[in-house]
CSV table of C-alpha atoms in Angstrom, one decimal:
chain,number,residue,atom,x,y,z
Y,177,MET,CA,-41.9,-101.9,-47.0
Y,178,THR,CA,-40.7,-99.4,-48.8
Y,179,ASP,CA,-37.2,-98.1,-48.2
Y,180,LEU,CA,-35.8,-94.6,-47.9
Y,181,PRO,CA,-34.2,-94.1,-51.2
Y,182,ASP,CA,-37.3,-95.1,-52.9
Y,183,LEU,CA,-39.4,-92.7,-51.6
Y,184,LEU,CA,-37.1,-89.7,-51.8
Y,185,GLU,CA,-36.3,-90.6,-55.7
Y,186,ARG,CA,-40.5,-90.6,-56.0
Y,187,THR,CA,-40.9,-87.2,-54.0
Y,188,ALA,CA,-38.1,-85.3,-56.1
Y,189,ALA,CA,-40.1,-86.8,-59.3
Y,190,LYS,CA,-43.1,-85.0,-58.3
Y,191,THR,CA,-41.5,-81.7,-57.0
Y,192,PRO,CA,-41.4,-79.1,-60.0
Y,193,VAL,CA,-38.2,-77.8,-60.6
Y,194,GLY,CA,-37.7,-74.2,-62.4
Y,195,LEU,CA,-35.5,-71.3,-62.5
Y,196,PRO,CA,-34.3,-69.6,-59.1
Y,197,PRO,CA,-36.1,-66.7,-57.6
Y,198,LEU,CA,-33.5,-63.9,-58.5
Y,199,ALA,CA,-36.4,-61.0,-58.2
Y,200,ALA,CA,-37.0,-62.0,-54.5
Y,201,LEU,CA,-33.5,-62.9,-53.6
Y,202,HIS,CA,-32.5,-59.2,-54.9
Y,203,THR,CA,-35.3,-57.6,-53.3
Y,204,ALA,CA,-34.7,-59.3,-49.9
Y,205,ALA,CA,-30.9,-58.6,-49.8
Y,206,THR,CA,-31.9,-54.7,-50.7
Y,207,ARG,CA,-33.6,-54.8,-47.8
Y,208,HIS,CA,-31.3,-55.9,-45.4
Y,209,ARG,CA,-28.4,-53.6,-46.6
Y,210,ARG,CA,-31.1,-50.9,-46.0
Y,211,ARG,CA,-31.5,-52.2,-42.2
Y,212,ARG,CA,-27.7,-52.0,-42.0
Y,213,THR,CA,-27.2,-49.0,-43.8
Y,214,ALA,CA,-29.9,-47.4,-41.6
Y,215,GLY,CA,-28.4,-49.0,-38.4
Y,216,VAL,CA,-25.4,-47.6,-39.4
Y,217,THR,CA,-26.3,-44.0,-40.0
Y,218,VAL,CA,-28.4,-43.9,-36.6
Y,219,VAL,CA,-25.2,-45.0,-35.1
Y,220,THR,CA,-23.1,-42.5,-36.8
Y,221,VAL,CA,-25.4,-39.4,-36.2
Y,222,VAL,CA,-26.0,-40.5,-32.3
Y,223,ALA,CA,-21.6,-40.6,-32.3
Y,224,VAL,CA,-21.8,-36.9,-34.3
Y,225,ALA,CA,-24.3,-35.7,-31.9
Y,226,ALA,CA,-22.1,-37.0,-28.7
Y,227,VAL,CA,-19.3,-35.1,-30.2
Y,228,ILE,CA,-21.1,-31.8,-30.8
Y,229,GLY,CA,-22.8,-31.9,-27.5
Y,230,SER,CA,-19.5,-32.6,-25.6
Y,231,THR,CA,-17.7,-29.8,-27.5
Y,232,THR,CA,-20.6,-27.4,-26.9
Y,233,VAL,CA,-20.2,-28.5,-23.4
Y,234,LEU,CA,-16.3,-27.7,-23.1
Y,235,THR,CA,-16.9,-24.6,-25.2
Y,236,SER,CA,-20.0,-22.8,-23.4
Y,237,HIS,CA,-18.2,-22.3,-20.2
Y,238,LYS,CA,-17.5,-18.7,-19.3
Y,239,PRO,CA,-14.1,-17.4,-19.2
Y,240,LEU,CA,-12.5,-17.1,-15.9
Y,241,PRO,CA,-12.3,-13.3,-14.2
Y,242,PRO,CA,-9.0,-12.1,-14.7
Y,243,ALA,CA,-7.1,-12.3,-11.4
Y,244,ALA,CA,-7.2,-9.6,-8.9
Y,245,ALA,CA,-4.5,-7.4,-8.2
Y,246,PRO,CA,-2.7,-8.0,-4.9
Y,247,THR,CA,-3.4,-5.6,-2.4
Y,248,PRO,CA,-0.1,-3.3,-1.7
Y,249,ALA,CA,1.1,-3.9,1.2
Y,250,PRO,CA,0.9,-1.5,4.1
Y,251,PRO,CA,4.2,1.0,4.0
Y,252,THR,CA,6.7,0.3,6.6
Y,253,LEU,CA,6.7,3.1,9.3
Y,254,ARG,CA,9.2,4.3,11.9
Y,255,LEU,CA,8.6,6.5,14.9
Y,256,VAL,CA,9.6,10.6,15.0
Y,257,GLY,CA,8.8,13.0,17.6
Y,258,PHE,CA,9.2,15.4,20.3
Y,259,GLY,CA,10.2,14.0,24.0
Y,260,HIS,CA,7.7,10.9,24.5
Y,261,ALA,CA,5.5,12.2,21.7
Y,262,ALA,CA,5.5,10.4,18.5
Y,263,ILE,CA,4.0,9.9,15.1
Y,264,ALA,CA,4.5,7.5,12.8
Y,265,VAL,CA,5.4,8.2,9.1
Y,266,PRO,CA,6.7,5.7,6.5
Y,267,ALA,CA,10.1,4.7,6.9
Y,268,ASP,CA,11.6,5.7,3.4
Y,269,TRP,CA,10.2,9.6,4.1
Y,270,PRO,CA,13.3,11.7,4.3
Y,271,ARG,CA,13.6,15.0,6.4
Y,272,ASN,CA,13.1,18.2,5.3
Y,273,ARG,CA,12.6,18.0,1.3
Y,274,SER,CA,11.1,21.4,1.0
Y,275,ARG,CA,11.7,24.7,-0.5
Y,276,CYS,CA,11.1,27.8,1.5
Y,277,GLY,CA,9.3,25.6,3.9
Y,278,THR,CA,7.2,23.9,1.4
Y,279,PRO,CA,7.6,20.1,0.9
Y,280,GLN,CA,8.4,19.3,-2.8
Y,281,GLN,CA,7.8,15.7,-1.9
Y,282,ASN,CA,6.7,13.4,1.0
Y,283,THR,CA,8.4,14.3,3.9
Y,284,VAL,CA,8.9,15.0,7.5
Y,285,GLN,CA,10.1,18.3,8.5
Y,286,ILE,CA,11.6,18.9,11.9
Y,287,ASP,CA,13.7,21.7,12.5
Y,288,ASP,CA,13.7,22.4,8.7
Y,289,PRO,CA,16.1,25.8,7.7
Y,290,SER,CA,14.0,26.5,4.9
Y,291,MET,CA,11.1,27.4,6.7
Y,292,TYR,CA,13.2,30.7,7.6
Y,293,THR,CA,13.1,31.9,4.2
Y,294,GLU,CA,10.4,33.2,1.6
Y,295,CYS,CA,10.0,32.2,-2.1
Y,296,GLY,CA,6.6,32.1,-2.7
Y,297,THR,CA,6.9,28.1,-3.8
Y,298,THR,CA,4.2,25.8,-4.4
Y,299,ARG,CA,3.3,22.5,-3.3
Y,300,PRO,CA,3.4,19.8,-6.1
Y,301,ASP,CA,0.4,17.8,-6.5
Y,302,ASN,CA,-0.2,14.4,-4.5
Y,303,VAL,CA,2.5,15.2,-1.9
Y,304,ASP,CA,1.9,14.3,2.0
Y,305,SER,CA,4.0,16.0,4.9
Y,306,VAL,CA,4.1,15.9,8.4
Y,307,GLN,CA,5.8,19.1,10.4
Y,308,MET,CA,6.8,18.8,14.3
Y,309,SER,CA,7.5,22.0,16.5
Y,310,SER,CA,7.9,22.7,20.0
Y,311,SER,CA,5.7,26.0,19.5
Y,312,PRO,CA,2.4,26.7,18.3
Y,313,THR,CA,1.8,26.5,14.4
Y,314,VAL,CA,0.5,29.3,12.5
Y,315,GLY,CA,-2.8,30.1,13.2
Y,316,PHE,CA,-3.5,27.0,15.4
Y,317,GLN,CA,-6.9,27.2,16.8
Y,318,ALA,CA,-8.4,24.2,18.6
Y,319,ASP,CA,-11.8,23.1,17.5
Y,320,ARG,CA,-12.0,20.1,19.9
Y,321,THR,CA,-10.2,18.2,22.8
Y,322,PHE,CA,-9.4,14.2,23.1
Y,323,VAL,CA,-7.4,12.3,24.7
Y,324,ILE,CA,-4.0,10.3,23.6
Y,325,HIS,CA,-3.1,7.5,26.0
Y,326,GLY,CA,-3.9,9.3,29.1
Y,327,LEU,CA,-3.1,12.8,28.1
Y,328,GLN,CA,-5.5,15.5,26.8
Y,329,ALA,CA,-4.7,16.7,23.2
Y,330,GLU,CA,-6.3,19.3,21.3
Y,331,ARG,CA,-7.5,19.1,17.7
Y,332,GLN,CA,-7.5,21.7,14.9
Y,333,GLN,CA,-10.4,20.0,12.3
Y,334,THR,CA,-8.7,19.2,8.8
Y,335,SER,CA,-9.5,22.2,6.2
Y,336,CYS,CA,-8.8,22.7,2.9
Y,337,ARG,CA,-7.5,25.7,0.9
Y,338,ASN,CA,-6.8,26.4,-2.7
Y,339,ASP,CA,-3.0,27.9,-3.1
Y,340,TRP,CA,-2.2,30.8,-5.5
Y,341,ASN,CA,-1.2,27.9,-8.2
Y,342,GLY,CA,-4.7,26.2,-8.0
Y,343,THR,CA,-3.3,23.4,-6.0
Y,344,LYS,CA,-5.7,22.0,-3.7
Y,345,VAL,CA,-4.0,21.6,-0.1
Y,346,CYS,CA,-5.6,20.3,3.0
Y,347,SER,CA,-4.2,20.4,6.7
Y,348,GLY,CA,-5.0,19.7,10.0
Y,349,VAL,CA,-3.2,20.2,13.4
Y,350,VAL,CA,-2.5,18.1,16.9
Y,351,SER,CA,-1.7,19.5,20.0
Y,352,ILE,CA,-0.6,18.1,23.1
Y,353,PRO,CA,0.0,20.8,25.7
Y,354,SER,CA,1.7,18.9,28.4
Y,355,LEU,CA,4.5,17.9,26.3
Y,356,ASN,CA,4.8,21.0,24.6
Y,357,VAL,CA,4.5,19.5,20.8
Y,358,TRP,CA,2.5,20.1,17.8
Y,359,PHE,CA,1.9,17.9,15.1
Y,360,ARG,CA,0.8,19.6,11.7
Y,361,ALA,CA,-0.2,17.2,8.4
Y,362,GLU,CA,-0.5,18.5,5.1
Y,363,SER,CA,-1.5,16.8,1.8
Y,364,SER,CA,-2.1,17.8,-1.5
Y,365,THR,CA,-3.5,14.6,-2.3
Y,366,SER,CA,-6.9,14.4,0.2
Y,367,ALA,CA,-8.0,15.4,3.6
Y,368,GLU,CA,-8.4,11.8,4.3
Y,369,ASN,CA,-4.6,11.2,4.4
Y,370,VAL,CA,-4.7,14.2,6.7
Y,371,ASP,CA,-6.5,12.5,9.3
Y,372,ARG,CA,-5.0,9.2,8.5
Y,373,MET,CA,-1.5,10.9,9.4
Y,374,LEU,CA,-2.5,12.6,12.7
Y,375,SER,CA,-4.2,9.0,14.0
Y,376,ARG,CA,-0.7,7.7,13.7
Y,377,ILE,CA,0.1,10.4,16.9
Y,378,GLN,CA,1.2,8.2,19.9
Y,379,ILE,CA,2.8,8.3,23.5
Y,380,VAL,CA,6.0,6.1,24.2
Y,381,PRO,CA,6.8,6.0,27.6
Y,382,ASP,CA,10.1,4.1,27.0
Y,383,GLN,CA,11.6,6.3,24.3
Y,384,VAL,CA,12.3,9.8,23.8
Y,385,GLY,CA,12.8,12.0,21.0
Y,386,VAL,CA,16.2,13.8,20.5
Y,387,PRO,CA,15.6,17.2,21.0
Y,388,ASP,CA,15.6,20.2,18.7
Y,389,PRO,CA,19.5,21.8,19.7
Y,390,TRP,CA,17.8,25.5,18.1
Y,391,SER,CA,15.0,25.1,20.8
Y,392,VAL,CA,17.8,26.2,23.5
Y,393,THR,CA,18.9,29.9,23.5
Y,394,GLY,CA,22.7,31.0,21.9
Y,395,PRO,CA,24.8,33.4,19.9
Y,396,PRO,CA,23.4,34.1,16.7
Y,397,THR,CA,25.7,31.7,14.9
Y,398,GLY,CA,23.8,29.0,16.8
Y,399,PRO,CA,22.9,27.0,20.0
Y,400,LEU,CA,25.7,26.3,22.2
Y,401,LEU,CA,26.3,22.6,23.6
Y,402,SER,CA,26.4,24.3,27.3
Y,403,GLY,CA,22.7,24.8,26.9
Y,404,TYR,CA,21.6,21.9,24.8
Y,405,THR,CA,23.3,19.1,27.1
Y,406,PRO,CA,21.1,19.5,30.2
Y,407,LEU,CA,18.4,19.1,27.6
Y,408,LEU,CA,19.2,16.1,26.5
Y,409,THR,CA,20.0,14.9,30.2
Y,410,GLU,CA,16.5,15.9,31.3
Y,411,ALA,CA,14.9,13.8,28.6
Y,412,GLY,CA,17.0,10.9,29.7
Y,413,LEU,CA,19.7,10.7,27.1
Y,414,LYS,CA,23.6,10.4,27.4
Y,415,VAL,CA,25.7,13.0,25.8
Y,416,GLN,CA,28.9,12.3,23.6
Y,417,SER,CA,30.7,15.4,22.1
Y,418,ARG,CA,32.7,15.4,19.0
Y,419,ARG,CA,35.0,18.3,18.5
Y,420,VAL,CA,35.9,19.6,15.2
Y,421,LYS,CA,37.9,22.5,13.8
Y,422,SER,CA,35.6,25.4,12.6
Y,423,PRO,CA,37.1,28.8,12.3
Y,424,ASN,CA,33.6,30.4,11.1
Y,425,TYR,CA,31.9,29.5,14.7
Y,426,PRO,CA,32.8,30.3,18.0
Y,427,SER,CA,33.8,27.1,20.2
Y,428,GLY,CA,31.2,25.1,21.9
Y,429,THR,CA,28.8,25.9,18.8
Y,430,ILE,CA,26.6,22.8,18.0
Y,431,LEU,CA,27.0,21.8,14.0
Y,432,GLY,CA,25.3,18.6,14.2
Y,433,VAL,CA,23.5,16.0,16.3
Y,434,SER,CA,23.4,12.4,15.6
Y,435,PRO,CA,21.1,10.6,15.6
Y,436,ALA,CA,19.2,13.5,14.1
Y,437,THR,CA,16.4,15.7,16.0
Y,438,GLY,CA,13.0,13.7,16.3
Y,439,THR,CA,14.6,10.4,16.0
Y,440,MET,CA,13.0,8.3,18.6
Y,441,LEU,CA,15.6,6.4,21.4
Y,442,ARG,CA,15.5,4.4,23.9
Y,443,LEU,CA,15.9,5.8,27.5
Y,444,GLY,CA,19.6,6.0,28.4
Y,445,ALA,CA,20.9,6.0,24.4
Y,446,THR,CA,23.9,8.4,23.7
Y,447,VAL,CA,23.4,11.3,21.7
Y,448,THR,CA,26.7,12.5,19.4
Y,449,VAL,CA,26.8,16.3,19.5
Y,450,THR,CA,29.4,17.8,17.1
Y,451,VAL,CA,30.3,21.1,18.1
Y,452,ALA,CA,33.1,23.7,17.0
Y,453,LYS,CA,36.9,23.7,19.2
């Protein structure tokens, strides 16, 4: 029996021995490197594509629209009126900011002393105003009737005209005959502003407007307390007089009223009247 070492020696002697196959090894190695390089290239291309794709997604969003400007808050209003008839006007509107009866800024006209003078003043652009009166306004003619809180009212439709300076001025009037009060709204902004102002007329049963002292008769120098007191009492208001020295006016002549004419007060409130002594 042949043992294994002898068998191996005989087999090795029969096997030819030559130079190693360098070319074949080089070719195999080259193919291996190409496969690795191709794999790396594919991975790199995929990674770059992923980055580009994500960048495209991030930059393809449309920019957000600018934030809308906040809606301005409506103006705070206050009531002014005669008797129980009142109209709401912006709280920051001053009284009687006019020249020769023509408003020079947004204003409410109550017992406006400049209305009795004439100087040909024009109204600036974008000026709104409300004028209250206890007598019919000039040129008033009712076009229709309607009801405000159960009381019949008359409306002169809003119309516009150009004054001598070319400014477009629109106006409209509402009258409540049973309360003897007229509201005239004017605007050099738009006819819509006139309609908006007149839509704020209301009847306030538990309040009353401070009466106009000039609605009572008196000497040429002004109304007297004796004629004004009954008017306040009839309106449901209390009277407190304050006398000051005033050599230019007869005793009892009204020099001022506080709160001012047209201010809406609760029934039973006190009105202070300053008179000459």
